[in-house]
Short mmCIF file of C-alpha atoms in Angstrom, two decimals:
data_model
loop_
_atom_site.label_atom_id
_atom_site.label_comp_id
_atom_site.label_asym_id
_atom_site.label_seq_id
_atom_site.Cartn_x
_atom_site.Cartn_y
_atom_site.Cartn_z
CA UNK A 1 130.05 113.48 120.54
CA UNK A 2 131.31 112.66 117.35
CA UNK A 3 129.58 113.78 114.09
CA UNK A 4 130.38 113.11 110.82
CA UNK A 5 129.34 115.54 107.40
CA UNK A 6 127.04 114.11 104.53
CA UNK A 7 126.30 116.52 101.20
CA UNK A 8 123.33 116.29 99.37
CA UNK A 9 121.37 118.25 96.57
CA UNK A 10 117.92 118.76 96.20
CA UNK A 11 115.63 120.97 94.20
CA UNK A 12 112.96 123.64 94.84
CA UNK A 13 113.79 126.20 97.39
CA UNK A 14 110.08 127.10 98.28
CA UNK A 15 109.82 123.61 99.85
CA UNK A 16 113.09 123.66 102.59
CA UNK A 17 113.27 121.65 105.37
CA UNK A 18 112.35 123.84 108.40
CA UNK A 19 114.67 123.56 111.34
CA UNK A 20 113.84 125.52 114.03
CA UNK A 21 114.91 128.94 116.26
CA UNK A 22 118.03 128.16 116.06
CA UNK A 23 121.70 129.90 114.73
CA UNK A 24 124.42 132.05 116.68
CA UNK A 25 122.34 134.00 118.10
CA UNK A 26 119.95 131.00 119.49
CA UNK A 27 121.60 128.10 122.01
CA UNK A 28 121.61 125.26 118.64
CA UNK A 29 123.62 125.48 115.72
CA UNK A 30 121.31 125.41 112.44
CA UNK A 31 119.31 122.25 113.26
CA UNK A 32 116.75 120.51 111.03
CA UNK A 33 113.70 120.57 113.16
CA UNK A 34 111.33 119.73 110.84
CA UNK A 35 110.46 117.80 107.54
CA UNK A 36 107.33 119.02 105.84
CA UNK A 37 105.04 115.36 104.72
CA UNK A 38 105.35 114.84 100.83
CA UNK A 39 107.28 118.13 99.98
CA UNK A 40 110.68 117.78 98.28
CA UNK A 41 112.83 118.03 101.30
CA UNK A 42 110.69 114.89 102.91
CA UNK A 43 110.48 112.90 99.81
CA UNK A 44 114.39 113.48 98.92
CA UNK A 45 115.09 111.26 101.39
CA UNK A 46 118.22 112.76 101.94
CA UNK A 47 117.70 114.80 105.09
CA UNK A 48 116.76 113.48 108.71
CA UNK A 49 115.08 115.23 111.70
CA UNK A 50 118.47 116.49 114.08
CA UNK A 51 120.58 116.74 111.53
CA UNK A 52 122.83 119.76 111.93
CA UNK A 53 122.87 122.27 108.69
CA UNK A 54 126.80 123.50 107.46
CA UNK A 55 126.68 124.93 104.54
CA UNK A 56 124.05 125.76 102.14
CA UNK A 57 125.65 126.04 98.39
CA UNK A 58 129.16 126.14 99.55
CA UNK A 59 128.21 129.26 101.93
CA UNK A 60 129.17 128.38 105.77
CA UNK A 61 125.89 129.02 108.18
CA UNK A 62 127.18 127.86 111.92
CA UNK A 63 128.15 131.27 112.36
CA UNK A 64 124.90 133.05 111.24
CA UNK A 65 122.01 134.19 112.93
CA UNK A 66 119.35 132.49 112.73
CA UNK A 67 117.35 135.09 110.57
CA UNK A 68 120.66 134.96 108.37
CA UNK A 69 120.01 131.55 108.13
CA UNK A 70 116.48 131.68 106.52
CA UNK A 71 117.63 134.48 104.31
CA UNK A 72 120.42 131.93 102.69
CA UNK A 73 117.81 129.38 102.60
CA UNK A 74 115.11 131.63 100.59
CA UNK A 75 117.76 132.93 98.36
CA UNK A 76 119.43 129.83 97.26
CA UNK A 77 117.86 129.09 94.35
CA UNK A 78 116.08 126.15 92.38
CA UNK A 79 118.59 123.75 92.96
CA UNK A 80 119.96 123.78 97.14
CA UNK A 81 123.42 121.82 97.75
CA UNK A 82 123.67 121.23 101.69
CA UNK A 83 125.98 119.64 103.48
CA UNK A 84 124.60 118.35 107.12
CA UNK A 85 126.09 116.90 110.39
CA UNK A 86 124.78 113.71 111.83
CA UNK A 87 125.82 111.83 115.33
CA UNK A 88 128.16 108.87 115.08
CA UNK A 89 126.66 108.14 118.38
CA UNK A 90 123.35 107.51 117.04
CA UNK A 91 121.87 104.47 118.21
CA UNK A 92 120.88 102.76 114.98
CA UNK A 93 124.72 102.40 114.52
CA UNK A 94 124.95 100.28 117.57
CA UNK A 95 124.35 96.08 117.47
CA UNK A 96 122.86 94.92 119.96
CA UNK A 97 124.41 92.25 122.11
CA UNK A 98 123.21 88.40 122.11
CA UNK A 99 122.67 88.22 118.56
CA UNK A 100 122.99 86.53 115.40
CA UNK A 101 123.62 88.11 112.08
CA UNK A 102 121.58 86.98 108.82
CA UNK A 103 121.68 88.35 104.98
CA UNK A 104 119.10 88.94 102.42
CA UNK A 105 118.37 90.49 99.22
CA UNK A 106 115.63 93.16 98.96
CA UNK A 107 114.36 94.37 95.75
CA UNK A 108 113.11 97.89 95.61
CA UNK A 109 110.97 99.58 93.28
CA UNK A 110 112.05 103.48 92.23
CA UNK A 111 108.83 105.84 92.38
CA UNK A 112 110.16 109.38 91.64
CA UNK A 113 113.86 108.82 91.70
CA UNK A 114 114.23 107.64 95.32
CA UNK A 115 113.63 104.10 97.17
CA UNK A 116 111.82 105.56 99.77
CA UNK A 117 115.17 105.20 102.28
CA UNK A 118 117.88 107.28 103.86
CA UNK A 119 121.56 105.89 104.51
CA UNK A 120 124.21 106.58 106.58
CA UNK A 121 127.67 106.04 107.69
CA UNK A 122 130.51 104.53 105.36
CA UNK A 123 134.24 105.01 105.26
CA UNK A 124 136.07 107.69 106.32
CA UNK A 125 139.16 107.70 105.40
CA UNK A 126 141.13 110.38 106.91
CA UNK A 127 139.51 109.29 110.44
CA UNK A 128 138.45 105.09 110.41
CA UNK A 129 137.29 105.87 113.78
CA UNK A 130 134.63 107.29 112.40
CA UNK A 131 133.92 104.60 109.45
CA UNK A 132 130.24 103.19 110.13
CA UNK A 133 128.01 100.51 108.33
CA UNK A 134 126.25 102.21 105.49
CA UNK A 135 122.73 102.09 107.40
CA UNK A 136 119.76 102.38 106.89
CA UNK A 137 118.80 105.36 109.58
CA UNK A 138 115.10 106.05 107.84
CA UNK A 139 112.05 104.17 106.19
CA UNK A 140 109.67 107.19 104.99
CA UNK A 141 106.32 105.91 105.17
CA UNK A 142 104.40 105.41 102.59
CA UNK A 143 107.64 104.87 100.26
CA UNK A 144 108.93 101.72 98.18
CA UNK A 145 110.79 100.65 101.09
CA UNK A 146 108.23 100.69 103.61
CA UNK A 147 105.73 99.15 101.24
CA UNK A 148 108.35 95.95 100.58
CA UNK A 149 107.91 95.79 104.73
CA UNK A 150 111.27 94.16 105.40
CA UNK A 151 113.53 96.52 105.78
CA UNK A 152 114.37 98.00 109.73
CA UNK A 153 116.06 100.66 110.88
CA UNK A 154 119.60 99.24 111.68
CA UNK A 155 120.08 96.92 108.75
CA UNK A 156 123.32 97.07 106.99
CA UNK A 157 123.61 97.19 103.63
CA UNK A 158 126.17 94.86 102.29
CA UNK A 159 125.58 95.26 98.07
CA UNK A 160 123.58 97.25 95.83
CA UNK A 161 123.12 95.63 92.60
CA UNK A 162 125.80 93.40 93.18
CA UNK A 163 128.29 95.63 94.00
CA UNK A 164 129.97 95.32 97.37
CA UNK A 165 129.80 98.72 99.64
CA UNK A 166 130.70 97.30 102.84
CA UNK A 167 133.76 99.44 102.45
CA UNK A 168 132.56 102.19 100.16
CA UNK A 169 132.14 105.71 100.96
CA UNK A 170 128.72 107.01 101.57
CA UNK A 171 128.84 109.41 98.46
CA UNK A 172 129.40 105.61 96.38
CA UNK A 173 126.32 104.13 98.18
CA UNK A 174 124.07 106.89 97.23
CA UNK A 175 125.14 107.05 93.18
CA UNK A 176 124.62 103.18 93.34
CA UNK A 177 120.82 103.81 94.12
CA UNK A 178 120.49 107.54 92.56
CA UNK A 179 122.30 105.61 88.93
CA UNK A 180 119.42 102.35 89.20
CA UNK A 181 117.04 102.89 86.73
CA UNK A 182 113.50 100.91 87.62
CA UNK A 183 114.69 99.13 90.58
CA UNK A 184 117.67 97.97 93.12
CA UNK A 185 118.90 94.93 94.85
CA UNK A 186 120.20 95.05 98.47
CA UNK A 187 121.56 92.86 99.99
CA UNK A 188 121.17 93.59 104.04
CA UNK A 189 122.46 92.10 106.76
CA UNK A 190 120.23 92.29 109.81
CA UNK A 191 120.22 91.06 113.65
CA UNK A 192 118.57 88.41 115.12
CA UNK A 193 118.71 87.72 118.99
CA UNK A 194 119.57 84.56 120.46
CA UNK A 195 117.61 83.07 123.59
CA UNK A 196 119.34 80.22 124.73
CA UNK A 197 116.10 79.92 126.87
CA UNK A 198 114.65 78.89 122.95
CA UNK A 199 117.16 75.75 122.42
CA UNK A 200 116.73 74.42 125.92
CA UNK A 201 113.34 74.75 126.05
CA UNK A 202 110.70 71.28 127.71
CA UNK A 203 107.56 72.27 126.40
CA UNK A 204 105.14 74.42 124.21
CA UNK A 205 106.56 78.20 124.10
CA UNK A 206 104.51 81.40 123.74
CA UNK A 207 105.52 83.57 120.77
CA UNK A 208 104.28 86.91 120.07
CA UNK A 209 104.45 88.91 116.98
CA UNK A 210 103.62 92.20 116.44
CA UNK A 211 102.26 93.30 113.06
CA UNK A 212 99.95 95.36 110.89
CA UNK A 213 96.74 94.42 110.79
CA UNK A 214 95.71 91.83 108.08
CA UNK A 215 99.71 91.72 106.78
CA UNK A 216 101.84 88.53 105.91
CA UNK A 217 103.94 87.36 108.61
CA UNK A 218 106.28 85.48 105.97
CA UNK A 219 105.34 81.84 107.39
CA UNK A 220 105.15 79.44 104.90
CA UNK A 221 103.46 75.84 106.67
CA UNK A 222 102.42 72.55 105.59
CA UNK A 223 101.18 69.17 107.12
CA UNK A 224 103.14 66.77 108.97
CA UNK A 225 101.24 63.14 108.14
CA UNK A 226 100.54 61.43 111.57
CA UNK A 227 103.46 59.07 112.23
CA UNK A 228 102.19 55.62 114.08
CA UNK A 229 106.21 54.38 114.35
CA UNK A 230 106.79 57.53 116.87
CA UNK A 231 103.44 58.07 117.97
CA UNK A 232 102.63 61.33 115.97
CA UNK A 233 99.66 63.00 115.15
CA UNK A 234 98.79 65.32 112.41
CA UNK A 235 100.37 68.45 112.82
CA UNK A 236 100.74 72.01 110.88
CA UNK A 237 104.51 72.81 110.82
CA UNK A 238 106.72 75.96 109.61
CA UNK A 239 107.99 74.69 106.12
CA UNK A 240 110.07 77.87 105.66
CA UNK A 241 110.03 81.74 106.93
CA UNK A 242 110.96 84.71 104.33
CA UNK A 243 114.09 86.45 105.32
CA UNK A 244 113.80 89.88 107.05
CA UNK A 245 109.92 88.93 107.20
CA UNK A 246 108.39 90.21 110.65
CA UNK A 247 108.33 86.65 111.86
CA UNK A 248 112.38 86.09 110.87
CA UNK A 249 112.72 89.43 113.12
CA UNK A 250 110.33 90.33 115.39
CA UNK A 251 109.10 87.10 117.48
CA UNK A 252 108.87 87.47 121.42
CA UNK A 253 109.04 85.34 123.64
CA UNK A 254 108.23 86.92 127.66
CA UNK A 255 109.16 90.37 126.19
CA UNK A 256 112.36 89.47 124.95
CA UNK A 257 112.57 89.83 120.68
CA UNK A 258 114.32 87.11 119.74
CA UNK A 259 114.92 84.16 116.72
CA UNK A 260 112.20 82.07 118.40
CA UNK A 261 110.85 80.43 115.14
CA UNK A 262 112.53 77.97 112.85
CA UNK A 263 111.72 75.87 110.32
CA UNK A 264 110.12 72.45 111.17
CA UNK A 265 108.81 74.06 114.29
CA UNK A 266 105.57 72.66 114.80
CA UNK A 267 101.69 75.16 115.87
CA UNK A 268 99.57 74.08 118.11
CA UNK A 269 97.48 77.31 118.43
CA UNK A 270 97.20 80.80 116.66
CA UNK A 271 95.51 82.79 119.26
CA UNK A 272 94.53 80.31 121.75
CA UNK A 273 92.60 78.15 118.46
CA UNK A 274 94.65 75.02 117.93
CA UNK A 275 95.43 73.67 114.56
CA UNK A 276 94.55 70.04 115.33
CA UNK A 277 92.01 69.84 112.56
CA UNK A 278 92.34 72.72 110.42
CA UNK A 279 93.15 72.94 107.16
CA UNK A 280 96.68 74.90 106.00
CA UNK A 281 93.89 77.49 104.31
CA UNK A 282 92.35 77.92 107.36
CA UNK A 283 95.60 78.18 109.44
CA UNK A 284 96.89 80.73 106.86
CA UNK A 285 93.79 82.99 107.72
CA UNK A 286 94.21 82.74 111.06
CA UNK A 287 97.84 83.77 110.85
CA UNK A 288 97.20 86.87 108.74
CA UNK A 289 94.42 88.14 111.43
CA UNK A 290 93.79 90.99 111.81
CA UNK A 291 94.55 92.14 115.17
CA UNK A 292 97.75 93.94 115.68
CA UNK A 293 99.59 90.97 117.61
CA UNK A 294 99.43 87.34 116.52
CA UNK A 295 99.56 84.89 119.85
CA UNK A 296 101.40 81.52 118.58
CA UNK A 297 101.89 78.44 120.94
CA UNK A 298 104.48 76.50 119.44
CA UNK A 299 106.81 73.01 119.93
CA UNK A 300 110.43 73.90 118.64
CA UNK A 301 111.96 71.05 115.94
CA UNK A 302 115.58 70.71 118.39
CA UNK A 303 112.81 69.71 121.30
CA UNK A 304 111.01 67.10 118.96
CA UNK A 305 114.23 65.88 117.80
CA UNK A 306 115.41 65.95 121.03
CA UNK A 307 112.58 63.86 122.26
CA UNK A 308 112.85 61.49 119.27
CA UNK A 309 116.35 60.47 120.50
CA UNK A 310 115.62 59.74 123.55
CA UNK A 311 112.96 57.48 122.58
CA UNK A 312 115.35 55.41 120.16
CA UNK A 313 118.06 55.60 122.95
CA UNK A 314 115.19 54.19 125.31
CA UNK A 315 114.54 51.33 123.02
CA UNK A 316 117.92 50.16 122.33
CA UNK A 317 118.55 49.70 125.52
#
């Protein structure tokens, strides 16, 4: 299993990371175990849960006991330099078949010096088999990034501020965001899946998205006019969807998450209550909800063009 070693620097001793029984004299090497909520070593953002411990200040710990361990922890000072271990093999490093890759920019606010985010992977020079993404691996809660509510696990990150890091080290990535002042730009580049079943589909689908309670879904809609000429009624349509937004991502369709929603798709329902009559205030409420899944019965835009060329092939002929 290939791992791969990140160094890092973070203050205040008396608030360490715990990780565990573990050392030479346990069946784990040094381990992090266990991130204490809203403590230094949990609001760093620099250290993950399984992460294996190498060094602490330049002294080598795979070799100590695990008591040894703690003692070089305690007696390291204000200011603890670690270097840590993570798996290559770690799943958020892995893309997902059937899918289709779109790009953003997120803006992040800084609250006290960190985005809220840890990143991973990068080039590696003396080994490019084990170059990686820089990923994001962790969203602390509570933090800038989980607040903005479109980053994922998984998402690569492509720029910061501009500057391309889709070949930089991970030691560039993280001076890019420690070196932003107020804020920083990244731009991600995230996966959406592709269900053919969505293009080919002959009638109303089902879509299901999962959210908080009461949160935006990043729909934007307005009203189609009733068209006589093709027979038309009024109808409430997507006019756009926010990138990265929980409906650009996380749409389902028979258990499968997929790109099922596109713009010019039209509602019929949110939650069994059609939109025949409502007003786009009305539909916007309905949308927010605030039940933890929002039940959409929709007509996708390629079926209604579809249908409107077959119609004005009908006619010609």
């Amino acid at each position: 299993m290939p791992y791969l070693s990140s160094a890092l620097t973070y203050a205040v001793a008396a608030h360490l990371p715990s990780y565990g029984k573990r050392g030479s004299d346990r069946a784990f090497p040094p381990t992090v175990s266990f991130l204490r909520p809203g403590f230094i070593a949990h609001r760093c953002d620099q250290l993950q849960v399984g992460e294996r411990i190498t060094l602490v200040n330049g002294i080598p710990v795979n070799g100590l006991t695990h008591d040894h361990v703690l003692t070089v922890l305690r007696n390291a000072g204000t200011d603890v330099h670690l270097q840590v271990e993570y798996d290559l093999n770690d799943k958020c490093f892995t893309r997902s078949q059937n899918t289709m890759s779109k790009c953003t920019d997120i803006v992040l606010e800084k609250e006290r010096g960190s985005f809220g985010l840890t990143l991973r992977g990068g080039a590696y020079g003396p080994d490019r088999s084990k170059s990686r993404p820089i990923t994001v691996t962790n969203i602390r809660t509570g933090g800038p990034a989980h607040r903005e509510g479109r980053l994922r696990v998984g998402d690569r990150v492509l720029c910061i501020n501009g500057v391309d890091v889709f070949s930089a080290t991970l030691a560039v990535a993280q001076r890019l965001l420690e070196e932003s002042l107020n804020s920083a730009t990244l731009t991600i580049e995230y996966d959406v899946s592709i269900l053919e079943s969505v293009r080919k589909a002959t009638g109303a689908l089902v879509v299901e998205i999962d959210k908080a309670a009461g949160t935006d879904l990043g729909i934007m809609l307005k009203i189609k006019d009733a068209d006589p000429a093709q027979n038309t009624p009024r109808s409430i349509v997507i006019d756009s969807i926010t990138p990265a937004s929980t409906a650009d991502r996380l749409a389902t369709i028979y258990k499968v998450r997929c790109g099922a929603l596109h713009c010019g798709d039209e509602i019929i329902s949110v939650d069994g209550i059609g939109l025949e009559y409502t007003t786009l205030a009305e539909a916007r409420q309905l949308l927010r909800g605030q039940a933890s899944t929002v039940r959409l019965e929709i007509v996708p835009l390629s079926q209604m063009l579809s249908n409107a060329a077959e119609t004005f092939v009908c006619w010609i002929f």
